[in-house]
XYZ file of C-alpha atoms in Angstrom:
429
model
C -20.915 -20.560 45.831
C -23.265 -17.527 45.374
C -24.335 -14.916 48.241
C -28.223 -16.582 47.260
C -27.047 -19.779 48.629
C -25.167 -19.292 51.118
C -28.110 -17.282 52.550
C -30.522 -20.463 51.896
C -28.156 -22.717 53.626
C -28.040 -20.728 56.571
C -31.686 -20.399 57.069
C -32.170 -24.368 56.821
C -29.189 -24.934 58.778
C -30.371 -22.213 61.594
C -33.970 -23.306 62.082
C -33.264 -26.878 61.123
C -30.880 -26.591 64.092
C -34.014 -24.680 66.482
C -36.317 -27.660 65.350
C -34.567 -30.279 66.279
C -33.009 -28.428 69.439
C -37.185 -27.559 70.055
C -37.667 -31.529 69.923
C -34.846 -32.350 72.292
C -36.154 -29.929 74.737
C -39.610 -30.526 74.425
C -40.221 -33.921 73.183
C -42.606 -34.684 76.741
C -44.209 -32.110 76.446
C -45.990 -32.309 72.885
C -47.748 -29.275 73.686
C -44.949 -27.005 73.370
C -44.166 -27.844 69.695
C -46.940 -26.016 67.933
C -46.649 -22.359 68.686
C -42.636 -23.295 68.592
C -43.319 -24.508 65.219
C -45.690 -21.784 64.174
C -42.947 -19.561 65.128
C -40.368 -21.269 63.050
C -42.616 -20.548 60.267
C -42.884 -17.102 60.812
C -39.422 -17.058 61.369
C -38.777 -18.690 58.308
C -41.473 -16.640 56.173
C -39.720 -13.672 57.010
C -36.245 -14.502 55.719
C -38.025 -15.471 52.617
C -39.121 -11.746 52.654
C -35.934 -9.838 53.584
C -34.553 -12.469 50.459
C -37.645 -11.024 47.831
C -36.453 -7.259 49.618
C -32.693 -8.292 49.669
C -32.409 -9.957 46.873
C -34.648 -7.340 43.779
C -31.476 -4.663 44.149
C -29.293 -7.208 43.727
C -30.467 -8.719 40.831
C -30.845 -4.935 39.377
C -27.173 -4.586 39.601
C -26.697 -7.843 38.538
C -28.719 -7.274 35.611
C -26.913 -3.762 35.099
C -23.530 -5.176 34.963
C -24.765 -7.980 32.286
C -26.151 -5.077 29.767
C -22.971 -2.965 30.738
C -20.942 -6.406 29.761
C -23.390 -5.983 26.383
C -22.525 -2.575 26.048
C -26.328 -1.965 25.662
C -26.679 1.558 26.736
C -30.274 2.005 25.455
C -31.884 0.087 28.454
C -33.316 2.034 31.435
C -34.599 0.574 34.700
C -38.537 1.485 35.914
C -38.184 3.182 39.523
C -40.054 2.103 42.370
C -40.251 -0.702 44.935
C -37.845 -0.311 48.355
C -35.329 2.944 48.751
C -32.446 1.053 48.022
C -34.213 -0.600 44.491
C -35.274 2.747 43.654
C -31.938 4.003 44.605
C -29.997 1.578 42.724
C -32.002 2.487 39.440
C -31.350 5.745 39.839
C -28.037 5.422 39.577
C -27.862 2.714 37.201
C -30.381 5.477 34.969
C -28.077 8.042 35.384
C -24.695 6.119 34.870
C -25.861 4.631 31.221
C -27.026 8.495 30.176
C -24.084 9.826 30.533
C -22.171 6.338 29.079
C -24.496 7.116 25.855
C -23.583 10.882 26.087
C -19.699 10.028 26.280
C -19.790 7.850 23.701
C -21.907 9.888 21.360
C -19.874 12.225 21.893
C -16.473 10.105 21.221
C -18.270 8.675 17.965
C -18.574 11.801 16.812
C -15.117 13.177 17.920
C -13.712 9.986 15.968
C -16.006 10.728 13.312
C -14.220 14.728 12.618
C -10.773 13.234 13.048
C -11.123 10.759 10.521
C -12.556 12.847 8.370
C -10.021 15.254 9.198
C -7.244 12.990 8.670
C -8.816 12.138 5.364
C -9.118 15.503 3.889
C -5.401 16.571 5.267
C -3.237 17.102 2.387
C -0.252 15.670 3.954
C -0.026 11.988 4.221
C -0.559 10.543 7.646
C 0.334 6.955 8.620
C -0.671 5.268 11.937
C 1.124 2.680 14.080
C 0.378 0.315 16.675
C 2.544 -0.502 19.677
C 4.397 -3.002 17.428
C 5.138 -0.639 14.210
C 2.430 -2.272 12.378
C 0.698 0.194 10.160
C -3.146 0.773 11.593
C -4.442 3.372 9.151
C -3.379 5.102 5.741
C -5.243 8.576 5.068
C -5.727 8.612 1.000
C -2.667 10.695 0.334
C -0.282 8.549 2.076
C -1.937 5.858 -0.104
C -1.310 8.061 -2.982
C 2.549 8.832 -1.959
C 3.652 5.417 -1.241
C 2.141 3.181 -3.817
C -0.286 1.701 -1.129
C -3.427 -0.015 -0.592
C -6.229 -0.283 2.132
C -4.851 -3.797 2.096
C -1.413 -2.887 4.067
C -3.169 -1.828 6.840
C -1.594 -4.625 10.114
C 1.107 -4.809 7.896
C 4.990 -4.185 9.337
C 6.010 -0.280 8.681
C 9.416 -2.013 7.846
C 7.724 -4.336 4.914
C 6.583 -1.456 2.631
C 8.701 -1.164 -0.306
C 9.184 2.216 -0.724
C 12.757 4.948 -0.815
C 10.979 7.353 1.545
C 10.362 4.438 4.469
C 14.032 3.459 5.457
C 14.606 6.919 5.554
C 11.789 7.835 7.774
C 12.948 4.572 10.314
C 15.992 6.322 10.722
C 14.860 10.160 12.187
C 14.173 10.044 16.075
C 11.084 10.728 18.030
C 9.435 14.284 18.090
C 11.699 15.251 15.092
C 11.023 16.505 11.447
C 13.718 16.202 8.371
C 13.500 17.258 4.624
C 14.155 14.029 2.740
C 15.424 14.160 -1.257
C 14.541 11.367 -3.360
C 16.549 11.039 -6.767
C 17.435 14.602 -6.420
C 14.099 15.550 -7.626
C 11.146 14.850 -5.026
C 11.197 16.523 -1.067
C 9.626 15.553 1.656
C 8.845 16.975 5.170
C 8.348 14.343 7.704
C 7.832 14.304 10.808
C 7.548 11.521 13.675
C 5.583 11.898 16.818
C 3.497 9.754 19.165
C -0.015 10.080 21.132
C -1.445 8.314 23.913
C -3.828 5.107 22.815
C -5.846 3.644 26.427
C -2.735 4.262 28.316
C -0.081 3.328 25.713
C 2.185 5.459 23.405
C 1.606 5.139 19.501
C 3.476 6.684 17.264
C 2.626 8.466 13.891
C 4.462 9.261 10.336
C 3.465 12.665 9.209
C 4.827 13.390 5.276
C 4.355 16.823 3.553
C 5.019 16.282 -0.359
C 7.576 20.017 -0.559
C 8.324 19.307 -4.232
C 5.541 21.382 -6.183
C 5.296 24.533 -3.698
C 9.304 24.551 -4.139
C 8.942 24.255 -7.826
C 6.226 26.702 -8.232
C 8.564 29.413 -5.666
C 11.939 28.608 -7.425
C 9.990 28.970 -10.949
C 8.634 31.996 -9.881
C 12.098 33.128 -8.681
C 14.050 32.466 -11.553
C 11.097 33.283 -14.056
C 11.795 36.946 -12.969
C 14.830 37.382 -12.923
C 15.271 36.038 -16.465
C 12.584 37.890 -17.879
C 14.789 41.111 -16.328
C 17.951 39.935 -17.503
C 16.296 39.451 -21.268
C 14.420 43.099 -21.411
C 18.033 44.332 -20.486
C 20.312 42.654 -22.701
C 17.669 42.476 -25.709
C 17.144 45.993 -25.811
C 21.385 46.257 -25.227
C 22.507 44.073 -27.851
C 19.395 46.099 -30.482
C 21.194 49.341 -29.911
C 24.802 47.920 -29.897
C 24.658 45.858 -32.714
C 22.657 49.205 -34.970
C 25.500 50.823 -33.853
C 28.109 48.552 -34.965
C 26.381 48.191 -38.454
C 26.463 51.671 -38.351
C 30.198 52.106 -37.829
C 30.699 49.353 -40.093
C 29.191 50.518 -42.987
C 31.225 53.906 -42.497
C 34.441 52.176 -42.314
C 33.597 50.066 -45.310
C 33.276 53.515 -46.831
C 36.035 54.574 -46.269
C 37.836 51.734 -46.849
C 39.342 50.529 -43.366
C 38.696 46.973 -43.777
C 41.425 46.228 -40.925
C 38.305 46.817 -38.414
C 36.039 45.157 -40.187
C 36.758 41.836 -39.053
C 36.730 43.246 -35.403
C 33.454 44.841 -35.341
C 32.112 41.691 -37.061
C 33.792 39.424 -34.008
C 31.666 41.935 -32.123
C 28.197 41.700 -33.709
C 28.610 37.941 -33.747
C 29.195 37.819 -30.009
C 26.505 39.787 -29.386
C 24.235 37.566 -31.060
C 25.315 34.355 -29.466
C 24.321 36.517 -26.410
C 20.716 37.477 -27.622
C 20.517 33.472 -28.258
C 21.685 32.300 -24.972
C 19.266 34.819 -22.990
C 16.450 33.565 -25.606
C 17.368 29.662 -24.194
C 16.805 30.875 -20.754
C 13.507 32.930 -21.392
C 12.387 29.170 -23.274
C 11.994 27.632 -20.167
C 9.646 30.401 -18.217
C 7.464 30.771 -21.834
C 6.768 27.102 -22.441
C 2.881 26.813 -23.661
C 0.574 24.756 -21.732
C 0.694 21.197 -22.932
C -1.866 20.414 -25.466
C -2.860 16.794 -24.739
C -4.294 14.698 -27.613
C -4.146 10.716 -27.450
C -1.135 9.256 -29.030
C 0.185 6.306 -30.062
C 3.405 5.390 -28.330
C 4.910 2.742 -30.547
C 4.089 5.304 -33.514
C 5.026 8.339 -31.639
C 8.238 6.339 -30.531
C 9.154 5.769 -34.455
C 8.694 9.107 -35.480
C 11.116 10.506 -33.411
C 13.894 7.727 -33.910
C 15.935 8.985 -36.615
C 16.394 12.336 -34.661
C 17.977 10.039 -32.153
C 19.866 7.846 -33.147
C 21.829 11.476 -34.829
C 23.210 11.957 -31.371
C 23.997 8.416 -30.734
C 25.971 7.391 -34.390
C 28.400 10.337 -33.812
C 29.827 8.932 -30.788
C 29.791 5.365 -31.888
C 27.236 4.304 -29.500
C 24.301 1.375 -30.228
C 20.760 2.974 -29.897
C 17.510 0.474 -29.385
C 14.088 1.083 -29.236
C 12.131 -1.323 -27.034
C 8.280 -1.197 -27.228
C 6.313 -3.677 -25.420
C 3.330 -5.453 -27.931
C 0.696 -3.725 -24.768
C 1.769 -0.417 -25.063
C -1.244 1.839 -24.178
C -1.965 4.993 -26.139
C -1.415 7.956 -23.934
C -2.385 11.246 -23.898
C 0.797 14.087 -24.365
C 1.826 16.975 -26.327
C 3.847 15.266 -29.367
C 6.145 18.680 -29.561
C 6.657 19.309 -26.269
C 7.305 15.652 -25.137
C 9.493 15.266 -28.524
C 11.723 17.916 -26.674
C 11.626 16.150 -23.660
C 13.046 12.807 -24.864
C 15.980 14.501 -27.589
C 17.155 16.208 -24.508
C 17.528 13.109 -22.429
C 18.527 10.927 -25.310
C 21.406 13.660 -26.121
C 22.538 13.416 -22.295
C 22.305 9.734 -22.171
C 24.830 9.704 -24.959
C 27.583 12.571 -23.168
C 27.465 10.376 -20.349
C 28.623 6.920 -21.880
C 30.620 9.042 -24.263
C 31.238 6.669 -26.848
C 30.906 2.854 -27.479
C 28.208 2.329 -25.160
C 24.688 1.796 -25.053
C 21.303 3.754 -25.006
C 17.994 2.467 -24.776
C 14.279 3.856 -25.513
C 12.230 1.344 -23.735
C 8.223 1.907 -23.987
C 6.844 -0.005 -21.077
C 3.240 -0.862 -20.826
C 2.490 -2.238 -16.810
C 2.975 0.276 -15.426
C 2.686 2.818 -18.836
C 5.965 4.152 -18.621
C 8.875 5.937 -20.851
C 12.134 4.829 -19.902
C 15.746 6.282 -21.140
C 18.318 4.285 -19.812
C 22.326 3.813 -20.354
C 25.445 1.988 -19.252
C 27.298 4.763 -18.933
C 29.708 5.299 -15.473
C 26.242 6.847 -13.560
C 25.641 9.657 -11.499
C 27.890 10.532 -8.821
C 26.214 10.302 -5.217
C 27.194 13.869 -4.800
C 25.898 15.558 -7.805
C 22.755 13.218 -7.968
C 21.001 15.827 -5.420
C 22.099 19.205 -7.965
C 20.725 17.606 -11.408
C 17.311 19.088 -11.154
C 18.635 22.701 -9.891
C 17.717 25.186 -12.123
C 20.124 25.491 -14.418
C 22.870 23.157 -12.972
C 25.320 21.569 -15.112
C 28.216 19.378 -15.141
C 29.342 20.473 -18.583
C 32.148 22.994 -18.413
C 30.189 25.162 -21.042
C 27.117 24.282 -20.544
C 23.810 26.288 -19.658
C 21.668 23.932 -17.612
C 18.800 24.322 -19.365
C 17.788 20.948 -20.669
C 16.961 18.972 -17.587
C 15.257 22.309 -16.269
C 13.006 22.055 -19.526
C 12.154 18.498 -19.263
C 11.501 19.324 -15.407
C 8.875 21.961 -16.214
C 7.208 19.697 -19.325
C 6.879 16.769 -17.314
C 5.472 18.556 -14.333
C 3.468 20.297 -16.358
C 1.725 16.727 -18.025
C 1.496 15.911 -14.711
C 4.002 12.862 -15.503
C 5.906 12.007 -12.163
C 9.457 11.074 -13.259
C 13.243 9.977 -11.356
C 16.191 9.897 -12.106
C 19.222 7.554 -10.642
C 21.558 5.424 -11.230
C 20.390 1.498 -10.446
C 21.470 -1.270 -8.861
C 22.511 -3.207 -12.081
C 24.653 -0.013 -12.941
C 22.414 1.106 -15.850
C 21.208 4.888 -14.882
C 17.421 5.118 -16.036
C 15.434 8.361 -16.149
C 11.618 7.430 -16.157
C 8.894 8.751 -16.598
C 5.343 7.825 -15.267
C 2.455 8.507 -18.294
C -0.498 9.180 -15.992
């Protein structure tokens, strides 16, 4: 029952109640009942009055909470009538200014976060109170393989290496995950307050190119050091061993000969070793034209199959009838693919399989073999510079591919899979 009618029922009941009391008391004397009655009405006329005066600052605040309900903060109340009306709009005035003022002000606070958010270059995912993802900033988009779409979505549901990794690192904590020895990442979890409630939040900071660009850097000069020295060693050690030879050929000591020659030949497997190393730091800049795949793919094949048919092992070529042209450097990417055909092969060794497979959904180039795969613990070395497993080897043909591909802007990974094959792909744009 509203305050309204209770107040009505207790004015009928009270003078109801005087009337009929006046009646009782007075029913003789007939006389009596007029000014008793007038009075009633007065009586009467002025709780109807104190209602009108009672009733307007009520209604205001009633009518305050129902656009407050609304969340209508552009309606303001005219002052004047009684004190406590005028006071009532006052405040109601003053309370939806600074309502408009706060949220103005929140609207555009929310406004420079997102944007904020948005132009971070880390990738920054947000959760609810139930691990469901409630916002994906473009480069955490970019870095999982996501859409817009996956926002309400489980955290737990998205189909990517980094995200059972990043489940796994506690609270207020960052670690440096490596994905197929190749690709780092920096993530961190933390939480902020949401009306009340905790929320937590995925930060990831891509570490692979700045790492790249300070290892390349690092190794760049101390190669280009290591060839000024031994090139301009070998030059004046090998003149000088022509030199000697030539005087001992004179004078006929060809005992030595043979010696010096061991000599000069050493040397120059030297010059050619430091020239492999200084290969990798000189590599031109990629000079992209379109291509052809399946065509590109054929060129190349009898250049392959060379490595494979000495150990006995079958070579294929798979190219999908949608193969996209693409747009790569022939010479440099021609290099790219010998070097992982030629490793495919040492690793099955011999009567195995290797496979060139030319995928068109997503464009891809994928070398894959059946060999015994990649040990867990060397998996995280491969892409070292200059890491081998090859007791004489040099390292330098994954560390080339490395710097092509990065430098075509073609992501690529490397593991072994779950059906055993081992599969090094790469992503063509």
């Amino acid at each position: 029952m509203t305050l309204k009618l209770q107040y009505w029922i207790y004015l009928v009941i009270l003078h109801g109640g005087f009337l009929a009391l006046t009646w009782y008391l007075f029913q003789d004397e007939v006389w009596w009942l007029y000014p008793i009655e007038i009075g009633l009405a007065i009586s009467l006329f002025v709780g109807y009055r104190i209602y009108k005066a009672w009733s307007k600052p009520v209604n205001r605040i009633q009518e305050g909470i129902d656009t407050l309900e609304a969340e209508d903060f552009q309606i303001q109340f005219r002052k004047g009538g009684s004190p406590e009306l005028k006071k009532v709009s006052e405040l109601y005035n003053q309370l939806v200014v600074d309502i408009r003022a706060e949220r103005k002000h929140l609207q555009e606070q929310h406004f420079f976060l997102e944007r904020l958010i948005d132009a971070s270059p880390n990738g920054i995912i947000l959760l609810d109170y139930d691990e469901e993802i409630t916002y994906l900033n473009p480069v955490a988009i970019t870095l999982l393989g996501l859409d817009e779409s996956w926002t309400r979505q489980p955290l737990a549901n998205v189909q990517h290496p980094l995200i059972p990794e990043i489940r796994k690192i506690p609270e207020g904590s960052s670690e440096v995950i490596t994905l197929h020895g190749l690709a780092k990442y920096k993530c961190h979890i933390s939480q902020f307050v949401h009306r009340g409630f905790p929320r937590r939040f995925v930060l990831i900071e891509e570490l692979s190119r700045e790492l790249l660009a300070t290892e390349k850097m690092a190794y760049g000069k101390v190669i280009r050091m290591m060839a000024h020295e031994v090139n301009n060693s070998i030059g004046a050690i090998n003149s000088i061993l022509n030199s000697v030879q030539e005087i001992q050929q004179e004078e006929g000591l060809e005992d030595t000969q043979e010696i010096l020659q061991v000599a000069i030949d050493r040397n120059d497997r030297l010059n050619i070793f430091m020239q492999n190393f200084a290969q990798v730091i000189r590599l031109p800049q990629p000079k992209k034209e379109k291509v052809n795949l399946m065509g590109f793919v054929s060129q190349i094949k009898a250049l392959m199959k060379v490595h494979a048919s000495g150990r006995n092992i079958d070579f294929e070529i798979i190219v999908q009838d949608d193969a996209q042209d693409c747009f790569l450097d022939t010479a440099l990417m021609e290099q790219v693919l010998l070097n992982l055909v030629k490793n495919a092969c040492e690793s099955v060794n011999k009567d195995g399989l290797v496979r060139l497979v030319v995928q068109a959904n997503p464009p891809q180039l994928i070398v894959e073999d059946n060999g015994p795969g990649i040990p867990q613990e060397i998996a995280q070395k491969l892409f070292s510079p200059f890491f081998s497993t090859k007791p004489t080897g040099q390292g330098i043909g994954l560390t080339l591919v490395r710097e092509v591909l990065h430098q075509h802007g073609f992501p690529f990974s490397l593991q072994t899979e779950n059906d055993g094959w081992t599969r090094f792909r790469i992503q063509l744009g």
